[in-house]
mmCIF file of C-alpha atoms and ligand atoms in Angstrom:
data_model
loop_
_atom_site.group_PDB
_atom_site.id
_atom_site.type_symbol
_atom_site.label_atom_id
_atom_site.label_comp_id
_atom_site.label_asym_id
_atom_site.label_seq_id
_atom_site.Cartn_x
_atom_site.Cartn_y
_atom_site.Cartn_z
ATOM 1 C CA MET A 1 0.000 0.000 0.000
ATOM 2 C CA ASP A 2 1.335 3.422 -0.895
ATOM 3 C CA LYS A 3 0.804 5.312 2.335
ATOM 4 C CA LEU A 4 1.302 8.683 0.711
ATOM 5 C CA ARG A 5 -1.462 8.234 -1.837
ATOM 6 C CA ARG A 6 -4.071 6.634 0.386
ATOM 7 C CA GLY A 7 -6.365 8.499 2.727
ATOM 8 C CA PHE A 8 -6.444 7.963 6.492
ATOM 9 C CA SER A 9 -9.457 5.648 6.613
ATOM 10 C CA THR A 10 -8.261 3.612 3.631
ATOM 11 C CA ARG A 11 -4.999 3.038 5.476
ATOM 12 C CA ALA A 12 -6.877 2.184 8.673
ATOM 13 C CA ILE A 13 -8.945 -0.417 6.881
ATOM 14 C CA ARG A 14 -6.348 -1.867 4.496
ATOM 15 C CA SER A 15 -2.803 -1.402 5.855
ATOM 16 C CA GLY A 16 -1.578 -4.724 7.197
ATOM 17 C CA GLN A 17 -5.052 -6.108 6.521
ATOM 18 C CA ASP A 18 -4.426 -8.199 3.404
ATOM 19 C CA ALA A 19 -6.161 -11.539 3.188
ATOM 20 C CA ASP A 20 -4.461 -14.281 5.184
ATOM 21 C CA PRO A 21 -1.980 -16.032 2.855
ATOM 22 C CA ALA A 22 -2.591 -19.438 4.478
ATOM 23 C CA THR A 23 -6.399 -19.542 4.087
ATOM 24 C CA GLY A 24 -7.617 -16.472 2.204
ATOM 25 C CA SER A 25 -9.430 -15.276 5.349
ATOM 26 C CA THR A 26 -10.380 -11.687 4.451
ATOM 27 C CA ILE A 27 -9.876 -10.522 8.025
ATOM 28 C CA PRO A 28 -6.447 -11.226 9.564
ATOM 29 C CA PRO A 29 -7.040 -14.192 11.895
ATOM 30 C CA ILE A 30 -6.324 -14.310 15.607
ATOM 31 C CA TYR A 31 -3.230 -16.507 15.635
ATOM 32 C CA GLN A 32 -3.748 -17.839 19.133
ATOM 33 C CA THR A 33 -0.509 -19.769 19.346
ATOM 34 C CA ALA A 34 2.607 -19.602 21.485
ATOM 35 C CA THR A 35 4.823 -21.441 19.006
ATOM 36 C CA TYR A 36 5.168 -22.574 15.370
ATOM 37 C CA THR A 37 5.946 -26.073 14.068
ATOM 38 C CA LEU A 38 9.011 -26.388 11.863
ATOM 39 C CA ASP A 39 9.488 -28.778 8.909
ATOM 40 C CA ALA A 40 13.128 -29.202 9.908
ATOM 41 C CA ILE A 41 15.576 -27.644 12.357
ATOM 42 C CA GLY A 42 16.252 -24.077 11.282
ATOM 43 C CA ALA A 43 13.451 -24.107 8.675
ATOM 44 C CA THR A 44 11.030 -21.483 10.052
ATOM 45 C CA LYS A 45 8.446 -19.719 7.877
ATOM 46 C CA GLY A 46 9.493 -16.476 9.551
ATOM 47 C CA TYR A 47 7.693 -17.342 12.801
ATOM 48 C CA ASP A 48 9.247 -19.225 15.699
ATOM 49 C CA TYR A 49 7.751 -18.031 19.029
ATOM 50 C CA SER A 50 4.940 -15.561 19.728
ATOM 51 C CA ARG A 51 6.850 -13.358 22.181
ATOM 52 C CA SER A 52 9.218 -12.623 19.288
ATOM 53 C CA ILE A 53 6.696 -12.493 16.435
ATOM 54 C CA ASN A 54 3.025 -13.187 15.867
ATOM 55 C CA PRO A 55 1.089 -12.592 12.609
ATOM 56 C CA THR A 56 -1.902 -10.883 14.292
ATOM 57 C CA ARG A 57 0.447 -8.532 16.152
ATOM 58 C CA ARG A 58 2.389 -7.855 12.948
ATOM 59 C CA ALA A 59 -0.858 -6.919 11.156
ATOM 60 C CA LEU A 60 -1.635 -4.426 13.955
ATOM 61 C CA GLU A 61 1.882 -2.972 13.891
ATOM 62 C CA THR A 62 1.695 -2.434 10.119
ATOM 63 C CA GLN A 63 -1.745 -0.812 10.388
ATOM 64 C CA LEU A 64 -0.802 1.603 13.190
ATOM 65 C CA ALA A 65 2.544 2.552 11.611
ATOM 66 C CA ALA A 66 0.620 3.539 8.463
ATOM 67 C CA LEU A 67 -1.769 5.733 10.487
ATOM 68 C CA GLU A 68 1.140 7.712 11.970
ATOM 69 C CA ASN A 69 2.846 7.998 8.542
ATOM 70 C CA GLY A 70 5.614 5.851 10.001
ATOM 71 C CA ALA A 71 7.645 3.015 8.566
ATOM 72 C CA PHE A 72 7.739 0.782 11.657
ATOM 73 C CA GLY A 73 5.335 -0.068 14.478
ATOM 74 C CA VAL A 74 6.186 -2.046 17.596
ATOM 75 C CA ALA A 75 3.252 -3.128 19.792
ATOM 76 C CA PHE A 76 3.267 -3.544 23.571
ATOM 77 C CA ALA A 77 0.995 -4.895 26.283
ATOM 78 C CA SER A 78 0.212 -1.386 27.579
ATOM 79 C CA GLY A 79 0.896 2.269 26.929
ATOM 80 C CA MET A 80 3.294 2.273 29.884
ATOM 81 C CA ALA A 81 5.220 -0.690 28.450
ATOM 82 C CA ALA A 82 5.577 1.317 25.219
ATOM 83 C CA CYS A 83 6.747 4.413 27.155
ATOM 84 C CA PHE A 84 9.288 2.283 29.020
ATOM 85 C CA ALA A 85 10.532 0.741 25.756
ATOM 86 C CA SER A 86 11.270 4.176 24.269
ATOM 87 C CA ALA A 87 13.141 5.146 27.453
ATOM 88 C CA SER A 88 15.143 1.926 27.263
ATOM 89 C CA MET A 89 17.363 3.657 24.695
ATOM 90 C CA LEU A 90 18.873 5.542 27.661
ATOM 91 C CA ARG A 91 21.808 4.499 29.827
ATOM 92 C CA SER A 92 22.773 5.232 33.429
ATOM 93 C CA GLY A 93 23.844 8.871 33.726
ATOM 94 C CA ASP A 94 21.566 10.084 30.913
ATOM 95 C CA HIS A 95 19.028 12.856 31.415
ATOM 96 C CA ILE A 96 15.426 13.426 30.293
ATOM 97 C CA VAL A 97 13.593 16.702 29.743
ATOM 98 C CA ALA A 98 9.839 16.266 30.073
ATOM 99 C CA PRO A 99 6.803 18.541 30.374
ATOM 100 C CA ARG A 100 5.843 19.269 33.970
ATOM 101 C CA ASP A 101 2.210 18.684 33.028
ATOM 102 C CA ILE A 102 2.496 15.008 32.126
ATOM 103 C CA TYR A 103 0.409 11.836 32.541
ATOM 104 C CA GLY A 104 0.825 10.609 36.149
ATOM 105 C CA GLY A 105 1.984 7.143 35.068
ATOM 106 C CA THR A 106 4.751 8.598 32.904
ATOM 107 C CA TYR A 107 5.782 10.802 35.820
ATOM 108 C CA ARG A 108 5.967 7.671 38.003
ATOM 109 C CA LEU A 109 8.028 5.849 35.343
ATOM 110 C CA PHE A 110 10.541 8.697 35.070
ATOM 111 C CA SER A 111 10.716 9.786 38.708
ATOM 112 C CA GLY A 112 10.076 6.436 40.404
ATOM 113 C CA VAL A 113 11.619 3.822 38.095
ATOM 114 C CA LEU A 114 14.232 5.392 35.819
ATOM 115 C CA SER A 115 15.625 7.422 38.712
ATOM 116 C CA ARG A 116 16.705 4.080 40.277
ATOM 117 C CA TYR A 117 18.910 3.540 37.213
ATOM 118 C CA ASN A 118 20.561 6.948 37.670
ATOM 119 C CA ILE A 119 18.496 8.557 34.898
ATOM 120 C CA GLU A 120 17.351 11.983 36.032
ATOM 121 C CA THR A 121 14.381 13.937 34.670
ATOM 122 C CA THR A 122 13.907 17.697 34.596
ATOM 123 C CA TYR A 123 10.292 18.826 34.256
ATOM 124 C CA VAL A 124 9.688 22.103 32.454
ATOM 125 C CA ASP A 125 6.867 24.226 31.149
ATOM 126 C CA MET A 126 7.254 23.322 27.468
ATOM 127 C CA ALA A 127 5.184 26.284 26.383
ATOM 128 C CA ASP A 128 8.259 28.251 27.539
ATOM 129 C CA LEU A 129 10.881 27.483 24.869
ATOM 130 C CA ALA A 130 13.632 29.426 26.646
ATOM 131 C CA ALA A 131 13.073 27.386 29.828
ATOM 132 C CA THR A 132 13.071 24.160 27.801
ATOM 133 C CA ARG A 133 16.332 25.124 26.066
ATOM 134 C CA LYS A 134 17.855 25.971 29.432
ATOM 135 C CA ALA A 135 16.872 22.574 30.844
ATOM 136 C CA LEU A 136 18.876 20.714 28.178
ATOM 137 C CA ARG A 137 22.220 19.411 29.420
ATOM 138 C CA PRO A 138 25.178 17.776 27.690
ATOM 139 C CA ASN A 139 23.875 14.410 28.963
ATOM 140 C CA THR A 140 20.259 14.999 27.873
ATOM 141 C CA LYS A 141 19.306 12.040 25.682
ATOM 142 C CA LEU A 142 15.537 12.239 25.606
ATOM 143 C CA ILE A 143 13.076 15.093 25.134
ATOM 144 C CA TRP A 144 9.560 13.921 25.980
ATOM 145 C CA ILE A 145 6.531 15.679 24.518
ATOM 146 C CA GLU A 146 2.899 15.170 25.526
ATOM 147 C CA THR A 147 0.433 17.435 23.753
ATOM 148 C CA PRO A 148 -2.277 18.238 24.629
ATOM 149 C CA SER A 149 -1.234 17.345 28.149
ATOM 150 C CA ASN A 150 -3.172 15.267 30.628
ATOM 151 C CA PRO A 151 -5.291 16.698 32.308
ATOM 152 C CA MET A 152 -4.654 20.444 31.879
ATOM 153 C CA MET A 153 -4.799 20.361 28.054
ATOM 154 C CA VAL A 154 -1.638 22.461 27.724
ATOM 155 C CA LEU A 155 -0.255 22.521 24.179
ATOM 156 C CA THR A 156 3.385 22.084 23.227
ATOM 157 C CA ASP A 157 4.707 23.384 19.911
ATOM 158 C CA ILE A 158 6.133 20.129 18.543
ATOM 159 C CA GLU A 159 8.183 21.688 15.717
ATOM 160 C CA ALA A 160 9.703 24.283 18.068
ATOM 161 C CA ILE A 161 10.747 21.582 20.559
ATOM 162 C CA VAL A 162 12.157 19.395 17.780
ATOM 163 C CA ALA A 163 14.220 22.408 16.648
ATOM 164 C CA LEU A 164 15.935 22.434 20.075
ATOM 165 C CA ARG A 165 17.115 18.826 19.646
ATOM 166 C CA GLN A 166 20.885 18.396 19.484
ATOM 167 C CA PRO A 167 22.668 15.487 17.755
ATOM 168 C CA GLY A 168 22.343 12.347 19.858
ATOM 169 C CA GLN A 169 19.094 13.481 21.473
ATOM 170 C CA LEU A 170 15.816 11.658 20.872
ATOM 171 C CA THR A 171 12.392 13.250 20.775
ATOM 172 C CA VAL A 172 9.414 11.143 21.778
ATOM 173 C CA ALA A 173 5.807 12.365 21.531
ATOM 174 C CA ASP A 174 2.949 10.798 23.449
ATOM 175 C CA ASN A 175 0.119 11.214 20.932
ATOM 176 C CA THR A 176 -2.524 9.389 22.955
ATOM 177 C CA PHE A 177 -4.851 12.366 23.425
ATOM 178 C CA CYS A 178 -5.077 13.339 19.752
ATOM 179 C CA SER A 179 -4.749 9.942 18.101
ATOM 180 C CA PRO A 180 -3.079 9.919 14.667
ATOM 181 C CA PHE A 181 -6.320 11.190 13.169
ATOM 182 C CA PHE A 182 -5.815 14.690 14.605
ATOM 183 C CA GLN A 183 -2.029 14.921 14.968
ATOM 184 C CA ARG A 184 0.993 13.210 13.392
ATOM 185 C CA PRO A 185 4.185 14.088 15.280
ATOM 186 C CA LEU A 186 6.501 12.105 12.941
ATOM 187 C CA ASP A 187 5.533 14.521 10.147
ATOM 188 C CA LEU A 188 6.674 17.349 12.464
ATOM 189 C CA GLY A 189 10.113 15.790 12.951
ATOM 190 C CA VAL A 190 9.690 13.720 16.128
ATOM 191 C CA ASP A 191 11.742 10.482 16.309
ATOM 192 C CA ILE A 192 9.250 8.202 18.065
ATOM 193 C CA VAL A 193 5.495 8.404 18.615
ATOM 194 C CA VAL A 194 4.021 6.547 21.556
ATOM 195 C CA HIS A 195 0.373 5.688 22.195
ATOM 196 C CA SER A 196 -1.661 4.099 24.857
ATOM 197 C CA THR A 197 -3.785 2.156 22.329
ATOM 198 C CA THR A 198 -6.080 1.462 25.281
ATOM 199 C CA LYS A 199 -7.604 4.849 24.475
ATOM 200 C CA TYR A 200 -8.800 6.195 21.115
ATOM 201 C CA ILE A 201 -7.018 3.715 18.866
ATOM 202 C CA ALA A 202 -8.769 0.638 20.248
ATOM 203 C CA GLY A 203 -11.612 2.929 21.239
ATOM 204 C CA HIS A 204 -13.958 0.681 23.210
ATOM 205 C CA SER A 205 -12.447 0.561 26.742
ATOM 206 C CA ASP A 206 -12.104 -3.214 26.553
ATOM 207 C CA LEU A 207 -8.331 -3.794 26.492
ATOM 208 C CA ILE A 208 -4.948 -2.390 27.501
ATOM 209 C CA GLY A 209 -2.266 -1.831 24.850
ATOM 210 C CA GLY A 210 0.509 0.392 23.527
ATOM 211 C CA ILE A 211 2.451 1.091 20.344
ATOM 212 C CA LEU A 212 5.642 2.854 19.280
ATOM 213 C CA VAL A 213 5.999 4.162 15.723
ATOM 214 C CA THR A 214 9.170 5.453 14.083
ATOM 215 C CA ASN A 215 10.696 6.070 10.669
ATOM 216 C CA ASP A 216 14.197 5.252 11.900
ATOM 217 C CA ALA A 217 15.357 1.702 11.099
ATOM 218 C CA ASP A 218 17.982 1.727 13.891
ATOM 219 C CA ILE A 219 15.442 2.814 16.516
ATOM 220 C CA ASN A 220 13.032 0.176 15.244
ATOM 221 C CA LYS A 221 15.720 -2.505 15.536
ATOM 222 C CA GLU A 222 16.361 -1.515 19.140
ATOM 223 C CA MET A 223 12.628 -1.417 19.957
ATOM 224 C CA VAL A 224 11.992 -4.841 18.414
ATOM 225 C CA TRP A 225 14.940 -6.179 20.404
ATOM 226 C CA HIS A 226 13.499 -4.645 23.588
ATOM 227 C CA GLN A 227 10.011 -6.000 22.790
ATOM 228 C CA ASN A 228 11.412 -9.536 22.640
ATOM 229 C CA ALA A 229 13.877 -9.125 25.520
ATOM 230 C CA ILE A 230 11.354 -7.687 28.006
ATOM 231 C CA GLY A 231 8.357 -9.567 26.645
ATOM 232 C CA ALA A 232 5.611 -7.029 27.396
ATOM 233 C CA VAL A 233 3.721 -7.987 24.232
ATOM 234 C CA PRO A 234 -0.011 -7.828 23.544
ATOM 235 C CA GLY A 235 -1.739 -11.185 23.096
ATOM 236 C CA PRO A 236 -3.326 -11.945 19.705
ATOM 237 C CA GLN A 237 -6.872 -11.316 20.993
ATOM 238 C CA ASP A 238 -5.973 -7.809 22.140
ATOM 239 C CA ALA A 239 -4.018 -7.159 18.942
ATOM 240 C CA PHE A 240 -7.095 -8.197 16.927
ATOM 241 C CA LEU A 241 -9.492 -6.015 18.925
ATOM 242 C CA THR A 242 -7.142 -3.029 18.675
ATOM 243 C CA MET A 243 -6.913 -3.509 14.918
ATOM 244 C CA ARG A 244 -10.678 -3.744 14.590
ATOM 245 C CA GLY A 245 -11.163 -0.615 16.678
ATOM 246 C CA ALA A 246 -8.596 1.344 14.685
ATOM 247 C CA LYS A 247 -10.525 0.768 11.458
ATOM 248 C CA THR A 248 -13.209 3.212 12.634
ATOM 249 C CA LEU A 249 -10.849 5.722 14.246
ATOM 250 C CA ALA A 250 -11.680 8.561 11.827
ATOM 251 C CA LEU A 251 -15.437 8.125 12.261
ATOM 252 C CA ARG A 252 -15.156 8.058 16.027
ATOM 253 C CA MET A 253 -12.727 10.978 16.318
ATOM 254 C CA ARG A 254 -15.031 13.255 14.298
ATOM 255 C CA GLU A 255 -17.900 12.439 16.653
ATOM 256 C CA HIS A 256 -15.762 12.763 19.797
ATOM 257 C CA GLU A 257 -14.718 16.213 18.669
ATOM 258 C CA ARG A 258 -18.232 17.318 17.719
ATOM 259 C CA ASN A 259 -19.564 16.267 21.121
ATOM 260 C CA ALA A 260 -16.595 17.690 23.068
ATOM 261 C CA THR A 261 -17.048 21.038 21.301
ATOM 262 C CA ALA A 262 -20.749 21.092 22.223
ATOM 263 C CA VAL A 263 -19.975 20.170 25.856
ATOM 264 C CA ALA A 264 -17.169 22.771 26.092
ATOM 265 C CA HIS A 265 -19.470 25.524 24.826
ATOM 266 C CA PHE A 266 -22.179 24.439 27.250
ATOM 267 C CA LEU A 267 -19.806 24.472 30.247
ATOM 268 C CA GLU A 268 -18.221 27.759 29.181
ATOM 269 C CA LYS A 269 -21.623 29.473 29.459
ATOM 270 C CA ARG A 270 -22.344 28.177 32.983
ATOM 271 C CA SER A 271 -21.820 30.787 35.682
ATOM 272 C CA ASP A 272 -21.172 27.970 38.177
ATOM 273 C CA VAL A 273 -18.123 26.797 36.203
ATOM 274 C CA SER A 274 -14.983 28.900 36.629
ATOM 275 C CA ALA A 275 -12.778 27.400 33.885
ATOM 276 C CA VAL A 276 -12.977 25.100 30.873
ATOM 277 C CA TYR A 277 -9.766 23.696 29.394
ATOM 278 C CA TYR A 278 -10.375 22.664 25.767
ATOM 279 C CA PRO A 279 -8.068 23.658 22.878
ATOM 280 C CA GLY A 280 -11.064 24.129 20.597
ATOM 281 C CA LEU A 281 -12.207 27.168 22.590
ATOM 282 C CA ALA A 282 -10.963 30.512 21.266
ATOM 283 C CA THR A 283 -10.148 31.448 24.876
ATOM 284 C CA HIS A 284 -7.694 28.540 25.276
ATOM 285 C CA PRO A 285 -4.093 29.865 25.306
ATOM 286 C CA GLY A 286 -3.032 27.146 22.842
ATOM 287 C CA HIS A 287 -5.952 27.624 20.427
ATOM 288 C CA GLU A 288 -3.905 29.137 17.568
ATOM 289 C CA LEU A 289 -1.192 26.503 17.956
ATOM 290 C CA ALA A 290 -3.858 23.785 18.012
ATOM 291 C CA LYS A 291 -5.262 25.075 14.720
ATOM 292 C CA ARG A 292 -1.787 24.917 13.179
ATOM 293 C CA GLN A 293 -0.520 21.665 14.650
ATOM 294 C CA MET A 294 -3.629 19.523 14.932
ATOM 295 C CA SER A 295 -6.369 18.872 12.412
ATOM 296 C CA GLY A 296 -9.002 18.743 15.171
ATOM 297 C CA PHE A 297 -9.273 19.497 18.881
ATOM 298 C CA GLY A 298 -10.051 16.039 20.213
ATOM 299 C CA GLY A 299 -12.549 14.686 22.705
ATOM 300 C CA ILE A 300 -11.025 15.425 26.126
ATOM 301 C CA LEU A 301 -11.592 18.475 28.259
ATOM 302 C CA SER A 302 -11.184 19.449 31.874
ATOM 303 C CA PHE A 303 -13.259 21.945 33.814
ATOM 304 C CA ARG A 304 -13.474 23.538 37.223
ATOM 305 C CA PRO A 305 -16.928 23.803 38.739
ATOM 306 C CA ARG A 306 -17.216 26.575 41.326
ATOM 307 C CA GLY A 307 -17.607 25.373 44.891
ATOM 308 C CA GLY A 308 -14.365 23.484 45.488
ATOM 309 C CA ALA A 309 -13.555 19.799 45.702
ATOM 310 C CA ALA A 310 -16.687 18.866 47.634
ATOM 311 C CA ARG A 311 -18.957 20.113 44.841
ATOM 312 C CA ALA A 312 -16.778 18.549 42.140
ATOM 313 C CA TYR A 313 -16.944 15.161 43.863
ATOM 314 C CA GLU A 314 -20.726 15.392 44.123
ATOM 315 C CA ILE A 315 -21.080 16.340 40.461
ATOM 316 C CA ALA A 316 -18.936 13.349 39.469
ATOM 317 C CA ARG A 317 -21.224 11.106 41.535
ATOM 318 C CA LYS A 318 -24.417 12.549 40.058
ATOM 319 C CA THR A 319 -23.797 12.170 36.339
ATOM 320 C CA GLY A 320 -25.405 9.116 34.786
ATOM 321 C CA ILE A 321 -24.241 8.897 31.178
ATOM 322 C CA PHE A 322 -20.773 10.146 32.128
ATOM 323 C CA GLN A 323 -19.513 7.215 34.195
ATOM 324 C CA LEU A 324 -17.127 7.887 37.050
ATOM 325 C CA ALA A 325 -14.064 6.021 35.838
ATOM 326 C CA THR A 326 -10.421 6.533 35.005
ATOM 327 C CA SER A 327 -9.212 6.195 31.351
ATOM 328 C CA LEU A 328 -10.413 7.963 28.218
ATOM 329 C CA GLY A 329 -10.877 7.590 24.486
ATOM 330 C CA GLY A 330 -13.639 4.983 24.466
ATOM 331 C CA VAL A 331 -17.031 5.408 22.802
ATOM 332 C CA GLU A 332 -18.592 5.889 26.249
ATOM 333 C CA SER A 333 -18.290 9.158 28.142
ATOM 334 C CA LEU A 334 -16.295 9.166 31.372
ATOM 335 C CA ILE A 335 -15.778 11.683 34.153
ATOM 336 C CA CYS A 336 -12.901 11.592 36.635
ATOM 337 C CA SER A 337 -11.033 13.513 39.293
ATOM 338 C CA PRO A 338 -7.421 13.683 38.040
ATOM 339 C CA GLU A 339 -6.180 14.615 41.513
ATOM 340 C CA VAL A 340 -7.208 11.348 43.116
ATOM 341 C CA MET A 341 -7.534 9.090 40.077
ATOM 342 C CA THR A 342 -5.167 9.550 37.102
ATOM 343 C CA HIS A 343 -2.543 11.741 38.796
ATOM 344 C CA ALA A 344 -2.436 10.295 42.311
ATOM 345 C CA SER A 345 1.171 9.168 41.718
ATOM 346 C CA MET A 346 2.297 12.790 41.305
ATOM 347 C CA PRO A 347 3.430 14.498 44.545
ATOM 348 C CA GLU A 348 0.834 16.892 45.930
ATOM 349 C CA PRO A 349 2.973 20.048 45.641
ATOM 350 C CA VAL A 350 3.555 19.316 41.936
ATOM 351 C CA ARG A 351 -0.148 18.703 41.358
ATOM 352 C CA LYS A 352 -1.005 21.922 43.176
ATOM 353 C CA GLU A 353 1.441 23.944 41.108
ATOM 354 C CA LEU A 354 -0.115 22.577 37.917
ATOM 355 C CA GLY A 355 -3.681 23.228 39.049
ATOM 356 C CA ILE A 356 -4.535 19.536 39.449
ATOM 357 C CA THR A 357 -6.606 20.098 42.556
ATOM 358 C CA GLY A 358 -9.755 18.524 43.929
ATOM 359 C CA ASP A 359 -12.045 20.960 42.139
ATOM 360 C CA LEU A 360 -10.798 19.861 38.687
ATOM 361 C CA LEU A 361 -12.811 17.315 36.707
ATOM 362 C CA ARG A 362 -11.760 15.687 33.435
ATOM 363 C CA LEU A 363 -14.225 14.500 30.830
ATOM 364 C CA SER A 364 -13.623 11.972 28.105
ATOM 365 C CA VAL A 365 -16.495 12.875 25.825
ATOM 366 C CA GLY A 366 -17.851 9.810 24.059
ATOM 367 C CA VAL A 367 -19.923 9.382 20.930
ATOM 368 C CA GLU A 368 -23.366 9.247 22.514
ATOM 369 C CA ASP A 369 -25.907 11.919 21.501
ATOM 370 C CA ALA A 370 -24.635 15.395 22.375
ATOM 371 C CA GLU A 371 -28.034 16.531 23.750
ATOM 372 C CA ASP A 372 -28.025 13.636 26.220
ATOM 373 C CA LEU A 373 -24.481 14.408 27.357
ATOM 374 C CA ILE A 374 -25.305 18.065 27.941
ATOM 375 C CA ALA A 375 -28.544 17.209 29.766
ATOM 376 C CA ASP A 376 -26.583 14.784 31.967
ATOM 377 C CA LEU A 377 -24.024 17.434 32.940
ATOM 378 C CA ALA A 378 -26.692 20.117 33.386
ATOM 379 C CA GLY A 379 -28.627 17.791 35.697
ATOM 380 C CA ALA A 380 -25.540 17.060 37.810
ATOM 381 C CA LEU A 381 -24.477 20.726 38.025
ATOM 382 C CA ASP A 382 -28.009 21.837 38.917
ATOM 383 C CA ALA A 383 -28.361 19.091 41.524
ATOM 384 C CA VAL A 384 -25.340 20.430 43.410
ATOM 385 C CA PRO A 385 -25.637 24.244 43.602
ATOM 386 C CA ALA A 386 -22.362 26.144 43.869
ATOM 387 C CA GLN A 387 -23.745 28.100 46.790
ATOM 388 C CA PRO A 388 -26.395 26.744 49.092
ATOM 389 C CA ALA A 389 -29.736 28.416 48.282
ATOM 390 C CA ARG A 390 -30.741 31.054 50.851
ATOM 391 C CA ALA A 391 -33.570 29.967 53.040
ATOM 392 C CA SER A 392 -36.620 32.066 52.160
ATOM 393 C CA SER A 393 -38.174 33.881 55.083
HETATM 394 C C1 LIG B 401 -1.322 10.242 27.867
HETATM 395 C C2 LIG B 401 -1.161 8.843 28.357
HETATM 396 N N1 LIG B 401 -0.035 8.177 28.070
HETATM 397 C C3 LIG B 401 0.164 6.908 28.503
HETATM 398 C C4 LIG B 401 -0.778 6.254 29.254
HETATM 399 C C5 LIG B 401 -0.517 4.847 29.750
HETATM 400 O O1 LIG B 401 -1.251 3.914 29.006
HETATM 401 P P1 LIG B 401 -1.750 2.500 29.577
HETATM 402 O O2 LIG B 401 -2.754 2.764 30.633
HETATM 403 O O3 LIG B 401 -2.295 1.825 28.354
HETATM 404 O O4 LIG B 401 -0.536 1.789 30.112
HETATM 405 C C6 LIG B 401 -1.979 6.902 29.560
HETATM 406 C C7 LIG B 401 -3.007 6.218 30.390
HETATM 407 O O5 LIG B 401 -3.949 6.825 30.867
HETATM 408 C C8 LIG B 401 -2.164 8.241 29.103
HETATM 409 O O6 LIG B 401 -3.291 8.922 29.395
#
């Protein structure tokens, strides 16, 4: 398939999805096998053991690489396993520069795990290019990008960060929030794209997975080596479900965005909401950058109802269609408290500095009917007034 001449959905549906050569099965089968029988010693058909290689996983890797305009995809058992694989390029004594507003699990990986191997991380406000440049050291080997960030929806200018990269430094972009439908960091010069495929790519909140995509053959070789050496691979069932989900990514992303835009406008007009963080709003500080760098604004937003943490907790309990659950990117709408759910692994002072406090709620806006989503939020906000009503005399 010529990736440059095919549209996004054609690639989603056809890349890596050729009929099975063994049987003609139109849909790539779930090769539920640990091992492969040889005709003679040394005579493999390219497959020897499913930790190293599996045809269903290969089909997924080819499909997702095509969606990111990349040459190589390497699939993992989770987004965190994929993040760890990209960081495995580092050695003791190396240094990472990462955004201070970063997914809590990635923060835990860098500050809790890699620090044990003498790999230090400096967290910076990546909207501040001068500060980011200043954070780079001679031993900096990895510049991590996450845009829009989780949960504050802060945008990073990918091309500007890539321009800071010195020889020997790697740039990795976590593209989970946008999905490749709305943003393609490899086209902007990034070395590796990482996804939690748990989210939009698989899209149905029914599995955990991750992927790395690159155009660099040497990086791919290292990642494939790591995939086999560490063994955090997705099973064939999960690879199949991810692949099936990814076929409808464009359709879903358009709906997620339409609904998120409607919800953001609704919340913005509420006097009992003090802030709405969504890059599609003209008031968002990254709105112009979002228009330039992304082809859509995505389906996630955070907001701050007035009335503090107590009111926010009550609102999260009172919604019905928005289910109170961690994660994002599925067809169903979710609401969560980043402070105690997704970002609990971040130290409190850091969370406070970023604005990840008890009064912040994050929404993953699904593809249900927009009117129902708005009615659900309106009902929950109205049920918990920001100020107790004055008793009438
Ligand atoms: C932006 C981002 N990156 C990475 C991850 C980790 O992915 P997983 O939960 O699949 O390990 C998440 C999970 O929420 C995430 O939101």
